[in-house]
mmCIF file of C-alpha atoms in Angstrom:
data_model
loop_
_atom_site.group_PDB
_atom_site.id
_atom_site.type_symbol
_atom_site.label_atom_id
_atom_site.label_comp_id
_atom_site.label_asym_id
_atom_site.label_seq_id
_atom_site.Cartn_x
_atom_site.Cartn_y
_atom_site.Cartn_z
ATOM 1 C CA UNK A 1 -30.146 -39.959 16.182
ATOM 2 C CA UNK A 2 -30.453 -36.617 16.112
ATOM 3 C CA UNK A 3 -28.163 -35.672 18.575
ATOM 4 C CA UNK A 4 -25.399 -37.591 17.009
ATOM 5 C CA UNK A 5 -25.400 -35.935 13.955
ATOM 6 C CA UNK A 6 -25.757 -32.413 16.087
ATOM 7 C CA UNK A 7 -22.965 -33.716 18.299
ATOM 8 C CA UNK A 8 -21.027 -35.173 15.287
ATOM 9 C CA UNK A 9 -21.077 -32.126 13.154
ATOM 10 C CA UNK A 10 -20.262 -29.585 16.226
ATOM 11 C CA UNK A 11 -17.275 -31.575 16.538
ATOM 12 C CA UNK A 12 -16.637 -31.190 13.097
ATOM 13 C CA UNK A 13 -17.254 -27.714 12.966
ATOM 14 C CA UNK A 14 -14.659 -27.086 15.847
ATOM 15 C CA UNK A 15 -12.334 -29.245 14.474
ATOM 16 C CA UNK A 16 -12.330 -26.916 11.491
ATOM 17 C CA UNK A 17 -12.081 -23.883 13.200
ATOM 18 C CA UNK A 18 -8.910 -25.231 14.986
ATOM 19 C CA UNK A 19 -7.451 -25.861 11.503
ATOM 20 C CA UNK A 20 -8.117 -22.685 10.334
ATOM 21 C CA UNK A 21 -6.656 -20.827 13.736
ATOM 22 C CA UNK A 22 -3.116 -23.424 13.211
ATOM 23 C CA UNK A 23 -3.420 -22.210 9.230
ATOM 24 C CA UNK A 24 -3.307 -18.570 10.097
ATOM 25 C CA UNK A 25 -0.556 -18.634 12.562
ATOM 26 C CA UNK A 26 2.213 -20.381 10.760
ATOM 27 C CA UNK A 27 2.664 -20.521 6.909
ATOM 28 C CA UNK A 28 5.560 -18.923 4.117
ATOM 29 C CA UNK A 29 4.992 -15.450 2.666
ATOM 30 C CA UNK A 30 6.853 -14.417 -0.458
ATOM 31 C CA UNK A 31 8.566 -11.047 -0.743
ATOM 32 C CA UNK A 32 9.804 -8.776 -3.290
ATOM 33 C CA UNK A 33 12.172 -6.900 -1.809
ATOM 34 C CA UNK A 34 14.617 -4.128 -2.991
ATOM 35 C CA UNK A 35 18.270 -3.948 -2.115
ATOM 36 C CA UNK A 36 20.920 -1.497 -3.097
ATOM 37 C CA UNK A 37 24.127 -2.202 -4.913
ATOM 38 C CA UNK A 38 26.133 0.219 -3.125
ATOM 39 C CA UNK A 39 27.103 1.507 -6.297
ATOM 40 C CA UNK A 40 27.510 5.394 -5.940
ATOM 41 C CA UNK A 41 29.306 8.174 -7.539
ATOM 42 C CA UNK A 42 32.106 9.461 -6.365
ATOM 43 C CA UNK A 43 33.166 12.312 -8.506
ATOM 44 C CA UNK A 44 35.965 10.215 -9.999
ATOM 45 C CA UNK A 45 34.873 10.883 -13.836
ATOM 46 C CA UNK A 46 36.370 7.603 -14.685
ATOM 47 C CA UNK A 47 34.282 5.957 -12.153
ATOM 48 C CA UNK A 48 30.906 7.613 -12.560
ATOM 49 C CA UNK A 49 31.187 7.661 -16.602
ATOM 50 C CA UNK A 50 31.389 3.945 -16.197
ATOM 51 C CA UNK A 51 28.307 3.412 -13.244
ATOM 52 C CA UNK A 52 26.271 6.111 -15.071
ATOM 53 C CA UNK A 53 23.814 3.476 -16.720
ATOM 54 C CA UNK A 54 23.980 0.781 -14.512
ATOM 55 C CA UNK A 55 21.005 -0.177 -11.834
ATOM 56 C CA UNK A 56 21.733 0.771 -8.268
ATOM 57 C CA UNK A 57 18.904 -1.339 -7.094
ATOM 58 C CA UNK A 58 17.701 -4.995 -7.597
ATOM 59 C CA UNK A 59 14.245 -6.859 -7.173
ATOM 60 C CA UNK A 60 15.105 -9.941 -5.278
ATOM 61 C CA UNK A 61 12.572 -13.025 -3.855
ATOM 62 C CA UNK A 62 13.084 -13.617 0.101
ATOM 63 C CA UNK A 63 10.708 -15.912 2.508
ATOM 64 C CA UNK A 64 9.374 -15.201 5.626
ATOM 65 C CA UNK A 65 8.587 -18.901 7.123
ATOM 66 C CA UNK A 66 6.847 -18.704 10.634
ATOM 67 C CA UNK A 67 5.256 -21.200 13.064
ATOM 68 C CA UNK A 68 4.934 -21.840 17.117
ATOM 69 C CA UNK A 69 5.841 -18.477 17.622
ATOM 70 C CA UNK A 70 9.165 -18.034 15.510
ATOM 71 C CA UNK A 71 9.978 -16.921 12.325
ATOM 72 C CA UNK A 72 12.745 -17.043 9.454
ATOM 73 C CA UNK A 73 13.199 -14.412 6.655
ATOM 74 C CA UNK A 74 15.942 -15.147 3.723
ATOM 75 C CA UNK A 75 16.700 -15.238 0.287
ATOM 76 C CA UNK A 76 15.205 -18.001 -1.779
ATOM 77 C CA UNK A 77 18.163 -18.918 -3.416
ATOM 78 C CA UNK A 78 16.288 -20.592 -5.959
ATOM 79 C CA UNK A 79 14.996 -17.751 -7.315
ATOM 80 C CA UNK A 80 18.040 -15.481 -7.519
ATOM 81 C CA UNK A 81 18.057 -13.770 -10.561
ATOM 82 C CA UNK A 82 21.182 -13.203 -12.715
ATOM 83 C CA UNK A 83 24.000 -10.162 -12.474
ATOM 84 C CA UNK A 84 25.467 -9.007 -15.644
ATOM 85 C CA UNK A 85 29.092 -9.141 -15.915
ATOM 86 C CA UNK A 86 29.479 -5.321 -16.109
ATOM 87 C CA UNK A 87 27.413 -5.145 -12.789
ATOM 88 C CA UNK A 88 29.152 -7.418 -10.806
ATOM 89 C CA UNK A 89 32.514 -5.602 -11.641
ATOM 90 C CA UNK A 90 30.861 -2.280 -10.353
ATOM 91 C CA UNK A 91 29.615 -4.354 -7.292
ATOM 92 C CA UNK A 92 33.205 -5.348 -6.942
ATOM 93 C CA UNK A 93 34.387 -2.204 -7.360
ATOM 94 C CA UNK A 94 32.541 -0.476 -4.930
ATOM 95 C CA UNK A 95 32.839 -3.506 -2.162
ATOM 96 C CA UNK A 96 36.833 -2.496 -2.771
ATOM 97 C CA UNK A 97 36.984 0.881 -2.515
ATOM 98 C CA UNK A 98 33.786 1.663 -0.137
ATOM 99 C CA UNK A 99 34.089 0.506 3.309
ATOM 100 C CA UNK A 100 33.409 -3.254 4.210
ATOM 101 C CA UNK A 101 29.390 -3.776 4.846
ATOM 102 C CA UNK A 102 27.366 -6.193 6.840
ATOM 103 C CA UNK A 103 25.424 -8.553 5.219
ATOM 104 C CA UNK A 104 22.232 -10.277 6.740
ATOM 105 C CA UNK A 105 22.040 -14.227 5.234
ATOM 106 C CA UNK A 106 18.993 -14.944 7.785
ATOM 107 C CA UNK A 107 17.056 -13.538 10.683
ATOM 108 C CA UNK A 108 15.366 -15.729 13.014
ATOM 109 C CA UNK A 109 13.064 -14.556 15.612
ATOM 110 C CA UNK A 110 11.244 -16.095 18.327
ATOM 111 C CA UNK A 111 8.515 -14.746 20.919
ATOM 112 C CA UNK A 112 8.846 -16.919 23.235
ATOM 113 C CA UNK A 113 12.561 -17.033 24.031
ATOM 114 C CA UNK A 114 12.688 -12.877 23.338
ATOM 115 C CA UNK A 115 15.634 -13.172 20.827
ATOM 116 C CA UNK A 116 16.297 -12.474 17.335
ATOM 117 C CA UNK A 117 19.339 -14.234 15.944
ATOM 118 C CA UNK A 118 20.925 -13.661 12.327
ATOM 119 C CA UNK A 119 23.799 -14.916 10.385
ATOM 120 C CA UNK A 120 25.766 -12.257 8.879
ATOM 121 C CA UNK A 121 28.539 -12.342 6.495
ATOM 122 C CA UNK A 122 31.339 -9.159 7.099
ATOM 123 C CA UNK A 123 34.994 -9.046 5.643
ATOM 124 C CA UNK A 124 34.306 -12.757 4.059
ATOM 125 C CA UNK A 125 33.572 -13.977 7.744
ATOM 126 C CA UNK A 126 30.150 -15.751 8.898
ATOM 127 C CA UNK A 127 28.614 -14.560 12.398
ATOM 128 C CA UNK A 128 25.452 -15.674 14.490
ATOM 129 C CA UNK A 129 24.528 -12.204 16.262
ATOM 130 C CA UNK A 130 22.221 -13.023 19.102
ATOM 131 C CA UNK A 131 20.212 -9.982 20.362
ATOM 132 C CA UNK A 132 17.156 -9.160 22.217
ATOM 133 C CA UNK A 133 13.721 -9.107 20.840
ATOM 134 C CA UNK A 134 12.533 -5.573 21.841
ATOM 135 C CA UNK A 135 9.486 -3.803 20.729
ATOM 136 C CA UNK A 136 9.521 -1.229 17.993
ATOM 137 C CA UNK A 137 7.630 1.718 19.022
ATOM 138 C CA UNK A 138 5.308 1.672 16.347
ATOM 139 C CA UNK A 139 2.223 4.360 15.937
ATOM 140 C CA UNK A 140 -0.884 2.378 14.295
ATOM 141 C CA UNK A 141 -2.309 5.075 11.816
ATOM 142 C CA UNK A 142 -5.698 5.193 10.322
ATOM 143 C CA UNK A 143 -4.090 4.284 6.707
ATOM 144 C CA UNK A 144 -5.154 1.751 5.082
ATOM 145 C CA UNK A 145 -3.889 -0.642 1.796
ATOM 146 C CA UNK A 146 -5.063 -3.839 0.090
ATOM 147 C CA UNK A 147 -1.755 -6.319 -0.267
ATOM 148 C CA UNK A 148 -2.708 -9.090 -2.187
ATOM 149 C CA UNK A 149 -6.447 -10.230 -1.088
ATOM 150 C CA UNK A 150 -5.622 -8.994 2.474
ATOM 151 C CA UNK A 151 -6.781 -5.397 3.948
ATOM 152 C CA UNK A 152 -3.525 -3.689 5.880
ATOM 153 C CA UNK A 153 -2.757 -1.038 8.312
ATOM 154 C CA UNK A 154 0.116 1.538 8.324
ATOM 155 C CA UNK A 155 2.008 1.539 11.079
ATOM 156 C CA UNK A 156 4.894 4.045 11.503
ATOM 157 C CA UNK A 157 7.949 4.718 13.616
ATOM 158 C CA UNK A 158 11.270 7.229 12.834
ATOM 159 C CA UNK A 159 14.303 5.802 12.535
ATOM 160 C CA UNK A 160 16.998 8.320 12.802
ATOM 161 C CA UNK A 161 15.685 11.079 9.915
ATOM 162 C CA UNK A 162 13.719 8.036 7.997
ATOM 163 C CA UNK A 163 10.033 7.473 8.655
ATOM 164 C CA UNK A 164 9.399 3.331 7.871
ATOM 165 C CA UNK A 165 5.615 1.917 7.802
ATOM 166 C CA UNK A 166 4.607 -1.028 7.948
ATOM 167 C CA UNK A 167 1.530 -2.608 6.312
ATOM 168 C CA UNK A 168 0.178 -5.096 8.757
ATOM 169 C CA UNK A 169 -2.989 -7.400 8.558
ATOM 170 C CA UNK A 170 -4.530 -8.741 10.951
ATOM 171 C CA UNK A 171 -6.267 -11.310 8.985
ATOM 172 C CA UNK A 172 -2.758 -13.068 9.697
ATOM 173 C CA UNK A 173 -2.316 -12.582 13.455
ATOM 174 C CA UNK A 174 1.632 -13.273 13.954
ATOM 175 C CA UNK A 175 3.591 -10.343 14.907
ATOM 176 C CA UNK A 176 5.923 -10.837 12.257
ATOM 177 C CA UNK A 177 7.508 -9.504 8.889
ATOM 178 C CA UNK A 178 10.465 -9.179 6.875
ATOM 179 C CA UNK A 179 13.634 -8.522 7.936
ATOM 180 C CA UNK A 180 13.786 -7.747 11.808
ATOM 181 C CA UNK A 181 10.576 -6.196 11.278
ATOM 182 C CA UNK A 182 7.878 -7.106 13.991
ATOM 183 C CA UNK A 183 5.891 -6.413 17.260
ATOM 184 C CA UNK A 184 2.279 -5.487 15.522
ATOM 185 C CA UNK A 185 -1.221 -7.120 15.606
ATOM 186 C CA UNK A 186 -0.686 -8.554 12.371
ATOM 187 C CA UNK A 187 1.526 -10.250 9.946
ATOM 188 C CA UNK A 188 3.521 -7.246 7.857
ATOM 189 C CA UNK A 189 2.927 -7.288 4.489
ATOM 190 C CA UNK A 190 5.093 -4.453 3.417
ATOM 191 C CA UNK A 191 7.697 -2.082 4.374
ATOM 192 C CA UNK A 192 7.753 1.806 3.059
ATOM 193 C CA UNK A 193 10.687 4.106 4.232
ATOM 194 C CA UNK A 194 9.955 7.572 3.679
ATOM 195 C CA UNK A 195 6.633 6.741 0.915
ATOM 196 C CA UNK A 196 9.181 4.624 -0.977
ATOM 197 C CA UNK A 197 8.132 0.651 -1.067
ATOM 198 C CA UNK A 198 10.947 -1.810 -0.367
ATOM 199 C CA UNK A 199 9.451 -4.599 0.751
ATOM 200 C CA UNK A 200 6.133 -6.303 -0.474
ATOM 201 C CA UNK A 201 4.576 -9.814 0.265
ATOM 202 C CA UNK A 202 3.930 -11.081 -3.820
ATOM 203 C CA UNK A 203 2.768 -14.705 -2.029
ATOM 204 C CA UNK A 204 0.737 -16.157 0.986
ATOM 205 C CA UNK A 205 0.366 -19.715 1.595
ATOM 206 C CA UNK A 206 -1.085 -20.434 5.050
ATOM 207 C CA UNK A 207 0.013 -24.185 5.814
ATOM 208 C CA UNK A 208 2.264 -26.405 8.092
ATOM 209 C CA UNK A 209 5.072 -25.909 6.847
ATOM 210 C CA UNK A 210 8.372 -27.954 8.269
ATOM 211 C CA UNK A 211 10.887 -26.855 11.374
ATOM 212 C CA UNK A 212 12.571 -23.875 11.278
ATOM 213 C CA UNK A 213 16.722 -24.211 11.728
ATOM 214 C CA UNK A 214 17.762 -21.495 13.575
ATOM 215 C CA UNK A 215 21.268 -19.533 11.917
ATOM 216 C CA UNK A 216 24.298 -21.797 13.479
ATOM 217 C CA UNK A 217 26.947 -21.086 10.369
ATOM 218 C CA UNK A 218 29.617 -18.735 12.161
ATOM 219 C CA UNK A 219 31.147 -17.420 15.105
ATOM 220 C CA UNK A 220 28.959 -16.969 18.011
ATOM 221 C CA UNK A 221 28.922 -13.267 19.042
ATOM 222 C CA UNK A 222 26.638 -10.785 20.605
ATOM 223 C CA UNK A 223 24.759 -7.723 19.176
ATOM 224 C CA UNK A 224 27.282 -5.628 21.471
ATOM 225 C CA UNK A 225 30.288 -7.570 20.477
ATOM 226 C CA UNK A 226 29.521 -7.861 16.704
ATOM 227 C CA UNK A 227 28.842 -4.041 16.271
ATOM 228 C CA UNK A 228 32.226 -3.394 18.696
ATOM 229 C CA UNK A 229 34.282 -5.958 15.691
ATOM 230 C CA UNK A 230 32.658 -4.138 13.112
ATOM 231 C CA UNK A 231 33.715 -0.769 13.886
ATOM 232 C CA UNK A 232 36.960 -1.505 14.812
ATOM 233 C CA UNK A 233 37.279 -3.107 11.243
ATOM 234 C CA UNK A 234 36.370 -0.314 9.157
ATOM 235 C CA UNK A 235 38.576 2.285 11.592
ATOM 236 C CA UNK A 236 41.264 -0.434 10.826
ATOM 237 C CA UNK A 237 40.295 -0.255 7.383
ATOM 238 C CA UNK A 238 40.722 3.315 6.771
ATOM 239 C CA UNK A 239 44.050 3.613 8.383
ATOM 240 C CA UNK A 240 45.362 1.348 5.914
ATOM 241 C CA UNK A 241 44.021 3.384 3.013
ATOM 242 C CA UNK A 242 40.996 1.749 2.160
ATOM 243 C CA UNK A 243 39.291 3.770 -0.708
ATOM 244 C CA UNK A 244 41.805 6.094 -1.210
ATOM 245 C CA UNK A 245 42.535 4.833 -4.737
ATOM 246 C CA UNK A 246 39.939 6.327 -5.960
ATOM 247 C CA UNK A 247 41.434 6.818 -9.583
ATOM 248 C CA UNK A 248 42.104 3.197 -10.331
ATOM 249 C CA UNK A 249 37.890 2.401 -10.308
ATOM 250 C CA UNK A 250 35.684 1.263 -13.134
ATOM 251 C CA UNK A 251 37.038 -0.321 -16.396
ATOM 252 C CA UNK A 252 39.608 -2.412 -14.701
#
């Protein structure tokens, strides 16, 4: 009798602990994250009298779904917050007279395939941009920051003239994060670029949660291919005089 219940609650006991391991390797995390408007001065007194008060940077919510050794970061649309009419006419603005920018809708990653694939809007046209899933050469420092109820780890790497960290835990261990963020022991929590915090997880709920749909709105195109179109675009762009009117922006 004994050994049943012995056997019986071992079983249990593992069963648990397989529930728990499942739990920590797929779930949703909730960012805040901070994106630019694109909304500079340009020494156009017209223009910068009318930007001069406005924000150049909004909070917005995205999700980072992950399971089975992929992941899915984008906006939750449900949660998009409101633009003021004044704001989106400086957003419009700028998109006019500034050359034409890329746009990430979603990023999907997966480890086992190697790939990272995101649908991008550019120039009112929807992409799938297929790329490799490379390794960031990140340098694990000795830092250390609480996110939430979870204890992190900076992790840094220079881009260009711009040192990003990342705050990793590896309470959660997926080698994911926001954006095309990844590669550490540990889910990332939150992105810094040069001190300044851009990214944060606000929400962690470690469940099942359903399949992930990988990006297949838009023109199939390669990393090489898609950065090829969009240069060509903007060179195209400024030989046909984009942002030389200058004098016509804000109030309009």
């Amino acid at each position: 009798m004994k050994g049943s219940i012995f056997k019986t609650l071992t079983f249990t006991l593992a069963l648990l602990a397989s529930i728990t391991v499942v739990a920590q390797q797929s779930g949703i995390v909730t960012y805040q994250k901070i994106v630019d408007y694109g909304i500079e001065p340009n020494g156009t007194e017209r223009w910068d009298n009318f930007i001069k008060d406005l924000p150049k940077a909004g909070t917005f919510v995205y999700t980072l779904t992950f399971k089975d050794g992929q992941s899915l970061f984008q906006e939750d649309a449900s949660k998009k917050g409101e633009v003021s009419p004044l704001l989106q006419r400086a957003m419009g603005g700028a998109a006019r007279f500034n050359p034409p920018k890329v746009k990430v809708l979603q990023t999907y990653q997966s480890l086992d395939k190697a790939e990272t694939i995101e649908q991008v809007e550019f120039m009112t046209r929807n992409f799938v941009v297929k790329s490799d899933l490379t390794t960031p050469a990140w340098k694990i420092t000795t830092k250390k920051k609480k996110v939430l109820d979870y204890v992190c780890v900076g992790a840094e790497m220079q881009v260009g003239e711009e040192t990003i960290t990342a705050w990793f835990t590896s309470e959660i261990p997926v080698a994911f994060g926001p954006d095309t963020y990844h590669g550490l022991p540990g889910l990332i929590m939150g992105i810094e670029k040069d001190g300044d915090m851009l990214v944060l997880a606000s929400e962690v709920a470690l469940s099942e949660p359903g399949n992930l749909s990988v990006p297949s709105n838009g023109e199939k195109i390669t990393r090489a291919d898609f950065d090829k179109t969009v240069k060509e675009k903007i060179k195209e762009w400024k030989a046909n005089g984009g942002g030389a009117s200058s004098d016509r922006r804000g109030g309009n």
